[in-house]
Coordinates of C-alpha atoms and ligand atoms in Angstrom, one line a residue:
M8 CA -94.2 -172.6 -6.2
N9 CA -92.4 -169.8 -5.5
S10 CA -92.5 -168.4 -2.2
P11 CA -93.4 -165.0 -1.8
K12 CA -90.1 -162.9 -0.7
S13 CA -90.2 -161.2 2.3
P14 CA -89.9 -157.8 1.9
K15 CA -86.0 -156.5 2.2
S16 CA -85.5 -155.0 5.7
P17 CA -83.3 -152.1 6.3
K18 CA -79.7 -152.9 7.1
P19 CA -80.7 -151.9 11.2
S20 CA -78.5 -149.3 12.5
P21 CA -76.2 -150.0 15.8
S22 CA -77.5 -150.2 19.2
A23 CA -76.3 -148.3 21.6
P24 CA -74.1 -149.0 22.9
V25 CA -73.2 -150.1 26.4
H26 CA -71.2 -149.2 28.9
P27 CA -69.4 -152.2 30.0
F28 CA -69.8 -151.9 33.2
D29 CA -74.2 -151.4 33.5
L30 CA -73.6 -154.9 31.5
L31 CA -73.7 -156.9 34.7
A32 CA -75.5 -154.1 36.4
V33 CA -74.1 -153.5 39.2
D34 CA -74.9 -150.3 39.9
G35 CA -77.9 -152.1 40.9
L36 CA -76.1 -153.2 43.8
L37 CA -75.5 -150.0 44.9
T38 CA -77.2 -147.7 47.8
D39 CA -78.0 -144.6 47.1
E40 CA -75.3 -143.0 49.4
E41 CA -72.4 -145.3 47.3
R42 CA -73.8 -144.3 44.3
E43 CA -73.2 -140.1 45.7
I44 CA -70.4 -140.4 46.9
R45 CA -68.9 -142.0 44.2
A46 CA -70.6 -139.4 41.5
T47 CA -68.9 -136.5 43.9
V48 CA -65.7 -138.1 43.5
R49 CA -64.9 -138.9 40.0
A50 CA -66.5 -135.3 39.1
V51 CA -63.5 -133.3 41.0
A52 CA -60.9 -136.3 39.4
D53 CA -62.2 -134.9 35.8
R54 CA -62.4 -131.2 36.9
E55 CA -59.6 -131.2 39.0
L56 CA -57.1 -134.5 38.2
R57 CA -57.4 -135.5 34.7
P58 CA -57.0 -132.4 32.5
H59 CA -53.0 -132.0 34.0
V60 CA -52.4 -135.9 34.9
A61 CA -50.7 -136.3 31.2
E62 CA -48.6 -133.6 32.6
W63 CA -47.9 -134.7 35.9
F64 CA -46.6 -137.9 34.2
E65 CA -44.4 -136.6 31.4
K66 CA -43.0 -133.9 33.9
G67 CA -42.7 -136.4 36.6
E68 CA -44.0 -134.7 38.9
I69 CA -46.7 -133.5 41.2
P70 CA -48.4 -130.7 43.2
A71 CA -48.8 -132.9 46.1
R72 CA -49.6 -130.4 48.2
E73 CA -52.0 -128.5 45.8
L74 CA -53.4 -132.5 45.2
A75 CA -53.6 -133.8 49.1
R76 CA -55.5 -130.3 50.1
T77 CA -57.9 -130.4 47.0
L78 CA -58.5 -134.3 48.0
G79 CA -59.0 -133.3 51.9
G80 CA -61.7 -131.0 50.6
V81 CA -63.2 -134.1 49.4
G82 CA -63.3 -135.5 51.8
V83 CA -61.6 -138.8 51.0
L84 CA -58.6 -138.9 53.3
G85 CA -58.6 -141.3 56.1
M86 CA -63.3 -141.4 54.5
H87 CA -63.6 -145.1 56.4
L88 CA -62.2 -144.1 59.7
E89 CA -64.1 -142.7 62.5
G90 CA -63.5 -139.2 64.4
Y91 CA -60.9 -136.9 64.1
G92 CA -62.5 -134.9 60.7
C93 CA -62.3 -138.5 58.7
A94 CA -65.9 -138.4 56.6
G95 CA -66.7 -142.7 58.0
T96 CA -67.6 -144.3 55.1
N97 CA -68.5 -147.0 54.7
S98 CA -66.1 -149.8 53.4
V99 CA -67.7 -149.7 49.7
A100 CA -67.9 -146.7 49.0
Y101 CA -64.2 -145.9 49.7
G102 CA -63.3 -148.5 47.7
L103 CA -65.4 -147.1 45.1
A104 CA -63.6 -143.3 45.4
C105 CA -60.2 -145.3 45.0
L106 CA -61.5 -146.9 41.7
E107 CA -62.8 -143.1 40.4
L108 CA -59.1 -141.7 41.5
E109 CA -57.6 -144.6 39.7
A110 CA -59.4 -144.1 36.7
V111 CA -57.5 -141.4 36.7
D112 CA -54.4 -142.4 37.4
S113 CA -52.7 -145.2 40.3
G114 CA -50.6 -142.9 40.9
L115 CA -53.1 -140.7 42.7
R116 CA -54.6 -142.8 43.9
S117 CA -52.2 -144.2 46.0
L118 CA -51.5 -140.6 47.2
V119 CA -54.8 -141.5 48.6
S120 CA -53.8 -144.5 50.0
V121 CA -51.0 -144.2 51.7
Q122 CA -52.7 -141.6 53.8
G123 CA -55.3 -143.2 54.1
S124 CA -54.9 -146.5 54.9
L125 CA -51.4 -146.2 55.7
A126 CA -49.9 -143.8 56.8
M127 CA -52.9 -142.8 58.9
Y128 CA -54.5 -146.0 59.4
A129 CA -51.4 -146.8 61.2
I130 CA -52.2 -143.8 64.2
W131 CA -55.8 -144.0 64.3
K132 CA -55.4 -148.2 64.5
Y133 CA -52.2 -147.8 67.7
G134 CA -51.5 -144.5 67.8
S135 CA -52.3 -142.9 71.4
E136 CA -54.8 -140.4 71.5
E137 CA -52.2 -137.6 71.7
Q138 CA -50.9 -138.5 68.4
K139 CA -54.2 -139.0 66.3
Q140 CA -55.2 -135.9 68.2
R141 CA -51.6 -133.8 66.9
W142 CA -51.6 -135.4 63.2
L143 CA -55.4 -137.3 62.4
P144 CA -57.4 -133.8 62.0
R145 CA -54.8 -132.1 60.2
M146 CA -53.9 -135.3 57.6
A147 CA -58.1 -135.7 56.7
A148 CA -57.4 -132.3 55.9
G149 CA -54.9 -132.8 53.7
E150 CA -52.9 -129.9 55.4
Y151 CA -50.3 -131.9 56.7
I152 CA -48.8 -134.7 54.9
G153 CA -48.1 -139.0 55.9
C154 CA -45.9 -141.6 54.6
F155 CA -45.5 -145.4 55.6
G156 CA -41.6 -147.2 55.9
L157 CA -42.2 -150.6 55.9
T158 CA -39.5 -151.4 52.8
E159 CA -36.2 -151.3 52.4
P160 CA -33.5 -152.1 50.0
D161 CA -33.2 -155.6 50.4
A162 CA -36.4 -156.9 52.4
G163 CA -40.0 -155.7 49.9
S164 CA -41.4 -159.0 50.3
D165 CA -40.4 -160.2 53.3
P166 CA -40.9 -157.4 55.9
G167 CA -39.8 -159.4 58.8
A168 CA -35.5 -159.9 57.4
M169 CA -35.9 -155.5 57.6
R170 CA -32.4 -154.5 58.8
T171 CA -33.4 -150.9 60.7
T172 CA -33.5 -150.7 64.3
A173 CA -34.4 -148.4 66.9
R174 CA -32.1 -148.4 70.0
R175 CA -33.6 -147.5 73.7
D176 CA -31.2 -144.4 74.8
G177 CA -32.6 -142.7 78.0
S178 CA -36.3 -142.5 78.0
D179 CA -35.2 -141.7 73.6
W180 CA -35.8 -143.8 70.8
V181 CA -32.1 -143.7 68.3
L182 CA -33.7 -144.8 64.8
N183 CA -30.9 -146.0 61.4
G184 CA -31.7 -147.6 58.5
T185 CA -33.0 -147.5 55.2
K186 CA -36.5 -147.5 53.4
M187 CA -36.9 -147.7 50.1
W188 CA -39.8 -146.9 47.8
I189 CA -41.6 -145.1 50.1
T190 CA -44.3 -143.5 48.4
N191 CA -45.6 -139.8 49.6
G192 CA -41.7 -139.9 51.5
S193 CA -40.8 -136.9 50.1
V194 CA -42.9 -134.8 50.1
A195 CA -44.3 -136.7 54.2
D196 CA -44.7 -134.5 57.1
V197 CA -44.8 -137.6 59.0
A198 CA -43.3 -140.6 58.5
V199 CA -44.5 -144.3 59.2
V200 CA -41.6 -145.5 60.0
W201 CA -41.1 -149.5 61.1
A202 CA -38.4 -150.7 62.8
R203 CA -36.7 -153.4 64.5
T204 CA -36.2 -153.4 67.9
E205 CA -35.6 -155.6 71.6
D206 CA -38.9 -156.4 71.9
G207 CA -40.1 -157.1 68.5
V208 CA -40.9 -154.9 65.5
R209 CA -42.5 -151.1 66.2
G210 CA -43.7 -148.8 65.1
F211 CA -42.4 -144.7 65.0
L212 CA -43.8 -141.4 63.6
V213 CA -40.6 -139.3 62.9
P214 CA -41.5 -135.3 61.8
A215 CA -40.0 -134.2 58.6
G216 CA -37.2 -132.2 59.6
T217 CA -35.9 -134.6 62.6
P218 CA -32.0 -134.3 62.5
G219 CA -30.8 -137.2 60.8
F220 CA -33.8 -138.1 58.8
S221 CA -34.1 -137.4 55.4
A222 CA -35.7 -138.8 51.7
P223 CA -34.3 -138.2 49.0
E224 CA -37.1 -138.8 45.9
I225 CA -36.1 -141.6 43.5
R226 CA -36.6 -140.5 39.4
M227 CA -36.6 -142.2 36.3
K228 CA -39.3 -143.9 37.4
L229 CA -41.5 -145.7 33.9
S230 CA -44.2 -146.8 36.1
L231 CA -46.3 -144.2 38.2
R232 CA -44.6 -140.9 37.7
A233 CA -47.2 -139.1 39.1
S234 CA -46.7 -139.9 42.4
V235 CA -43.6 -139.3 44.0
T236 CA -41.7 -141.9 45.2
S237 CA -39.0 -142.4 47.8
E238 CA -35.8 -143.3 50.0
L239 CA -36.5 -143.0 53.6
V240 CA -32.3 -141.9 55.4
L241 CA -32.8 -141.8 59.0
E242 CA -28.6 -141.8 60.4
D243 CA -29.2 -141.8 63.4
V244 CA -32.5 -139.9 64.4
R245 CA -33.5 -138.9 67.8
L246 CA -37.5 -139.6 69.3
P247 CA -38.8 -139.2 72.2
A248 CA -40.1 -142.0 73.9
D249 CA -43.9 -141.0 72.6
A250 CA -42.9 -141.0 69.1
V251 CA -44.0 -144.8 69.6
L252 CA -47.6 -146.3 68.4
P253 CA -48.2 -147.8 71.3
G254 CA -51.0 -150.1 70.0
A255 CA -48.3 -152.4 67.8
R256 CA -46.2 -155.4 68.7
G257 CA -44.6 -157.2 65.7
L258 CA -45.3 -157.9 62.0
S259 CA -48.9 -157.0 62.4
G260 CA -48.5 -153.6 63.2
P261 CA -47.8 -153.4 59.9
L262 CA -49.3 -156.2 57.8
G263 CA -52.5 -155.1 59.9
C264 CA -52.5 -151.7 58.0
L265 CA -51.8 -153.4 54.1
N266 CA -54.7 -155.4 54.5
E267 CA -56.4 -151.8 54.7
A268 CA -54.6 -150.0 51.6
R269 CA -54.5 -153.9 49.5
F270 CA -58.5 -153.3 50.0
G271 CA -57.8 -149.8 47.7
I272 CA -56.6 -151.1 45.2
V273 CA -59.2 -154.9 44.8
F274 CA -61.7 -151.7 43.5
G275 CA -59.0 -149.3 42.5
A276 CA -57.3 -151.5 40.4
L277 CA -60.5 -151.4 38.1
G278 CA -60.7 -147.7 37.6
A279 CA -57.7 -147.7 35.6
A280 CA -59.3 -150.9 33.2
R281 CA -61.9 -149.0 32.8
D282 CA -60.6 -146.3 31.4
C283 CA -58.5 -147.8 29.4
L284 CA -61.7 -149.7 28.0
E285 CA -64.0 -146.8 27.3
T286 CA -60.6 -145.3 25.4
A287 CA -60.6 -148.0 23.6
I288 CA -64.0 -148.6 22.9
S289 CA -64.8 -144.7 21.8
Y290 CA -61.5 -144.9 19.6
A291 CA -63.1 -149.0 18.2
R292 CA -66.0 -147.6 16.8
D293 CA -64.2 -144.2 15.3
R294 CA -61.4 -146.1 13.4
V295 CA -62.1 -147.0 10.2
V296 CA -59.9 -149.8 8.4
F297 CA -59.9 -151.6 5.6
A298 CA -63.2 -149.3 5.3
R299 CA -65.1 -150.6 8.1
S300 CA -65.6 -149.4 11.7
L301 CA -62.7 -151.3 14.1
A302 CA -65.5 -152.4 15.8
S303 CA -67.3 -153.8 13.6
Y304 CA -65.2 -156.5 13.3
Q305 CA -65.1 -159.8 15.2
L306 CA -61.7 -160.7 16.3
T307 CA -62.2 -156.8 17.5
Q308 CA -65.5 -157.3 19.6
Q309 CA -64.1 -160.6 20.8
K310 CA -61.2 -158.5 22.9
L311 CA -63.9 -155.8 23.8
A312 CA -66.1 -158.6 25.3
D313 CA -63.4 -160.9 27.5
M314 CA -62.5 -157.8 28.7
S315 CA -65.9 -155.9 29.6
V316 CA -66.6 -160.0 31.3
E317 CA -63.5 -159.4 33.8
L318 CA -64.2 -156.7 34.8
G319 CA -67.5 -157.3 35.3
K320 CA -65.8 -160.3 37.7
G321 CA -63.8 -158.5 39.5
M322 CA -66.7 -155.3 39.8
L323 CA -68.5 -158.4 42.0
L324 CA -65.8 -159.7 43.4
A325 CA -64.2 -155.6 44.2
L326 CA -68.3 -155.8 46.5
H327 CA -68.7 -158.5 47.7
L328 CA -65.3 -157.6 49.7
G329 CA -66.4 -155.3 50.5
R330 CA -69.7 -156.5 52.1
L331 CA -67.5 -158.8 53.6
K332 CA -65.2 -155.2 55.3
D333 CA -68.9 -153.6 56.3
A334 CA -69.3 -157.1 58.4
G335 CA -66.8 -157.2 60.1
T336 CA -65.6 -160.9 58.8
L337 CA -62.9 -160.3 55.7
T338 CA -59.6 -161.6 56.6
P339 CA -56.5 -161.2 55.2
E340 CA -56.3 -164.2 52.1
Q341 CA -60.1 -162.9 50.9
V342 CA -58.1 -159.1 50.6
S343 CA -55.7 -161.3 48.4
V344 CA -57.9 -163.1 46.3
G345 CA -59.2 -159.4 45.7
K346 CA -55.9 -158.0 44.6
L347 CA -53.9 -161.1 42.4
N348 CA -57.3 -160.8 40.4
N349 CA -58.4 -157.2 39.6
V350 CA -54.3 -156.1 39.2
R351 CA -53.5 -159.3 37.1
E352 CA -57.1 -158.5 34.9
A353 CA -56.7 -155.0 35.2
I354 CA -53.4 -155.2 33.3
A355 CA -54.0 -157.4 31.2
V356 CA -57.2 -155.0 30.3
A357 CA -54.7 -152.2 29.8
R358 CA -52.7 -154.1 27.8
E359 CA -55.5 -155.5 25.7
C360 CA -57.0 -152.3 24.9
R361 CA -53.2 -151.0 23.2
T362 CA -53.3 -152.9 20.9
I363 CA -56.7 -151.8 19.7
L364 CA -55.5 -148.6 19.6
G365 CA -52.8 -149.2 17.5
A366 CA -49.4 -146.5 17.3
N367 CA -51.5 -143.6 18.8
G368 CA -51.6 -146.8 21.4
I369 CA -48.0 -145.6 23.0
T370 CA -48.6 -142.1 23.4
L371 CA -49.7 -139.7 26.4
E372 CA -52.8 -138.5 23.9
Y373 CA -55.0 -141.1 25.3
P374 CA -55.3 -143.2 28.8
V375 CA -53.5 -147.1 28.3
L376 CA -49.9 -147.4 28.2
R377 CA -49.5 -144.4 30.9
H378 CA -52.0 -147.1 32.7
A379 CA -50.6 -149.9 31.7
N380 CA -47.3 -148.7 33.0
N381 CA -48.9 -147.7 36.6
L382 CA -49.7 -151.8 36.7
E383 CA -46.6 -152.4 37.3
S384 CA -46.4 -150.8 40.4
V385 CA -48.8 -152.1 41.6
L386 CA -48.4 -155.6 40.6
T387 CA -45.9 -155.2 42.8
Y388 CA -46.0 -153.2 45.8
E389 CA -49.4 -154.1 48.5
G390 CA -47.5 -157.3 48.5
T391 CA -46.4 -158.6 44.6
S392 CA -49.0 -160.9 42.7
E393 CA -46.9 -164.4 43.5
V394 CA -46.9 -163.3 47.7
H395 CA -50.9 -162.3 47.6
S396 CA -51.0 -166.9 45.3
L397 CA -48.5 -168.1 48.6
V398 CA -50.9 -166.8 51.0
I399 CA -53.9 -167.9 49.4
G400 CA -51.8 -171.5 48.4
K401 CA -51.4 -171.1 52.0
A402 CA -55.1 -170.8 53.2
L403 CA -55.8 -173.9 51.2
T404 CA -53.0 -176.9 51.7
G405 CA -51.5 -175.6 56.0
E406 CA -48.5 -174.8 54.5
Q407 CA -46.2 -172.2 54.3
A408 CA -43.9 -172.1 51.3
F409 CA -42.3 -168.3 51.7
R410 CA -39.7 -170.1 52.9
Ligands
LIG526 P1 -46.1 -164.4 59.5 O1 -45.2 -165.2 60.0 O2 -47.0 -165.3 58.4 O3 -46.5 -163.6 60.0 C1 -46.5 -162.6 61.0 C2 -47.3 -162.0 62.1 O4 -48.5 -161.0 61.0 C3 -49.4 -161.4 60.6 N1 -50.0 -161.7 59.6 C4 -50.9 -160.2 59.4 N2 -51.4 -159.4 59.5 C5 -52.5 -158.7 59.7 N3 -53.1 -159.1 58.3 C6 -52.1 -159.7 57.2 N4 -52.5 -159.6 56.6 C7 -51.4 -160.9 58.2 N5 -50.4 -161.3 57.8 C8 -48.9 -161.9 59.1 C9 -49.4 -162.5 61.4 O5 -50.4 -163.7 61.9 C10 -48.5 -162.6 62.8 O6 -48.9 -161.8 63.4 P2 -48.4 -162.8 65.2 O7 -48.9 -162.1 66.4 O8 -48.2 -164.2 65.3 O9 -46.8 -162.1 65.0 O10 -44.9 -163.1 58.6 P3 -44.0 -163.8 57.8 O11 -43.4 -163.4 57.4 O12 -44.3 -164.9 57.1 O13 -44.7 -163.3 55.9 C11 -45.9 -162.9 55.1 C12 -45.8 -162.1 54.3 C13 -45.7 -162.3 53.0 C14 -47.0 -162.8 54.0 C15 -45.4 -160.9 54.5 O14 -44.5 -161.0 55.0 C16 -46.3 -159.7 53.2 O15 -47.7 -159.5 53.4 N6 -45.3 -160.4 52.5 C17 -45.7 -158.6 51.7 C18 -44.4 -157.1 51.9 C19 -45.7 -155.7 51.6 O16 -46.4 -156.4 51.1 N7 -45.2 -155.1 51.7 C20 -46.3 -153.7 51.1 C21 -45.4 -152.7 52.1 S1 -46.6 -150.8 51.4 C22 -46.4 -150.6 49.8 O17 -46.7 -151.1 49.3 C23 -47.4 -148.7 49.2 S2 -47.7 -149.2 48.5 C24 -48.4 -147.1 47.7 C25 -50.3 -147.7 47.8 O18 -50.6 -148.5 48.1 O19 -50.7 -147.2 46.8
LIG527 P1 -39.0 -158.9 45.8 O1 -39.1 -158.6 47.0 O2 -37.6 -158.5 45.7 O3 -39.4 -159.4 45.0 C1 -38.8 -159.2 43.3 C2 -39.5 -161.2 43.4 O4 -39.0 -162.1 43.5 C3 -41.5 -160.3 42.5 O5 -41.3 -160.9 41.5 C4 -41.3 -161.3 44.4 O6 -42.8 -161.6 44.1 C5 -40.9 -162.5 43.8 N1 -40.4 -163.1 45.2 C6 -40.2 -162.6 46.4 N2 -40.5 -163.6 47.3 C7 -41.0 -165.0 46.6 C8 -40.9 -166.3 47.4 N3 -40.9 -166.8 48.8 N4 -41.7 -167.2 46.3 C9 -41.4 -166.9 44.4 N5 -41.1 -165.6 43.9 C10 -41.1 -164.5 45.5 N6 -43.0 -150.1 50.5 C11 -43.8 -148.9 50.6 O7 -43.1 -149.5 52.7 N7 -44.2 -148.0 51.6 C12 -44.3 -147.5 50.6 O8 -45.3 -146.2 50.3 C13 -43.9 -148.1 48.8 N8 -44.8 -147.5 48.6 C14 -44.3 -148.1 47.0 C15 -44.5 -147.3 45.3 C16 -44.0 -147.9 43.9 C17 -44.4 -147.6 43.1 C18 -43.5 -149.1 44.4 C19 -43.4 -149.9 43.1 C20 -42.7 -149.7 45.5 C21 -43.2 -150.1 46.5 N9 -43.6 -150.3 47.5 C22 -43.6 -149.7 49.7 C23 -42.1 -151.1 48.0 C24 -43.1 -152.1 48.1 O9 -44.0 -153.0 48.3 C25 -41.8 -153.0 47.0 O10 -41.6 -153.3 46.7 C26 -42.8 -155.2 47.8 O11 -43.0 -155.5 49.3 C27 -42.0 -156.3 46.8 O12 -40.4 -156.2 47.1 P2 -39.5 -155.7 46.0 O13 -38.8 -154.5 45.2 O14 -38.1 -156.3 47.5 O15 -39.4 -157.4 45.4

């Protein structure tokens, strides 16, 4: 006997897509205040930054002063610091702001990281009360720009090999040396410069315009083009006794600042990845290949699924580290886990998204190759992947393998 035929059901229409960040419902782990801060930064980024960023990148020029004032106006410069005109938010909110800025461009997040987590943090943590009063409120407002000079032409991963010196001459200090790859350098009003002294590594505040100090810009970059990168040249730069940061002695001074900036990158890199993935999903849904939408093919869906999984895992990791930081227990090794993983995955996502966009993916019409190129810098600065692997290796084995 023939079984009755079931009525033919119509082909289901595609269901409403889920945003990759909503797959794991991570938003539910944020407080209302964190979500509000994120929304504010995202709105400003979409209104003031995103429409211009491709042009800035193409020209290799940004209106740094104007941007600093805009970002200072939103309150993101040194936003996780207390007092001195800083917003005093928690670390997760700061991370989310970095994420939204890096969703536009890593170079813009860099401006904020260097200002808030490196230059301002160094003054806030190690400076005298006078230094804090002089610099921090105007840096928080974006009226002054700061930079952080640690790396040298022959000392990057190994800052302990720095050659820049500061020697006493009466009560003055005299600085000589060259710093390299310094974000915000040519536009900075104040440079935090780390130098070797008789007493170990010390930090100095060098105001722009000090005789003997110059900051030539580094051009012809293929990455982080929407960011100012410079050399700092110090030729017999004479500074008064009170230019030294009293609270920092030894390499732990600058390395303590790096923890702050690396933390911002743990979140920030996910912003670049999110922007790439959103672009690729939207492109794949619209693009027709072999008579069907690119999004309907299993190979494409495999790519999108894998990338969404990494994005979700990265976000959970960032949030966990943020909660540890706010509880005051975050260790440098944990920051290394976050920086290593999230930047490595973000650059893999950016490159994979580029394949989905085909030839369109190589243009500035779409953000993906711009993000991928930027992430090459992010992979290198604030400790290369290799350095962070070695930090984790040391924590696991007790053996340092740096030297
Ligand atoms: P080591 O002997 O291990 O340590 C020397 C002293 O520093 C202390 N220390 C730390 N303190 C705070 N935070 C950390 N993460 C620290 N790591 C080490 C350590 O306890 C010791 O203190 P003390 O009191 O005993 O003297 O130092 P090492 O010479 O073996 O180097 C270790 C290594 C390789 C991990 C470190 O040098 C390193 O992190 N290298 C990478 C350099 C780096 O990341 N440079 C970044 C420059 S700034 C930048 O890139 C800005 S990019 C722009 C943007 O952010 O957008
Ligand atoms: P190197 O240290 O020469 O490393 C070269 C390669 O060797 C890397 O792959 C590295 O991982 C590997 N390596 C190093 N040591 C080991 C080891 N022990 N074992 C195995 N492999 C190893 N610096 C600042 O101070 N302030 C800034 O504002 C700043 N902004 C930057 C902006 C941009 C766009 C860029 C690209 C860099 C910036 N930097 C800044 C510099 C950055 O921090 C350094 O580039 C970084 O620390 C690496 O140093 P390096 O380039 O000299 O590479």
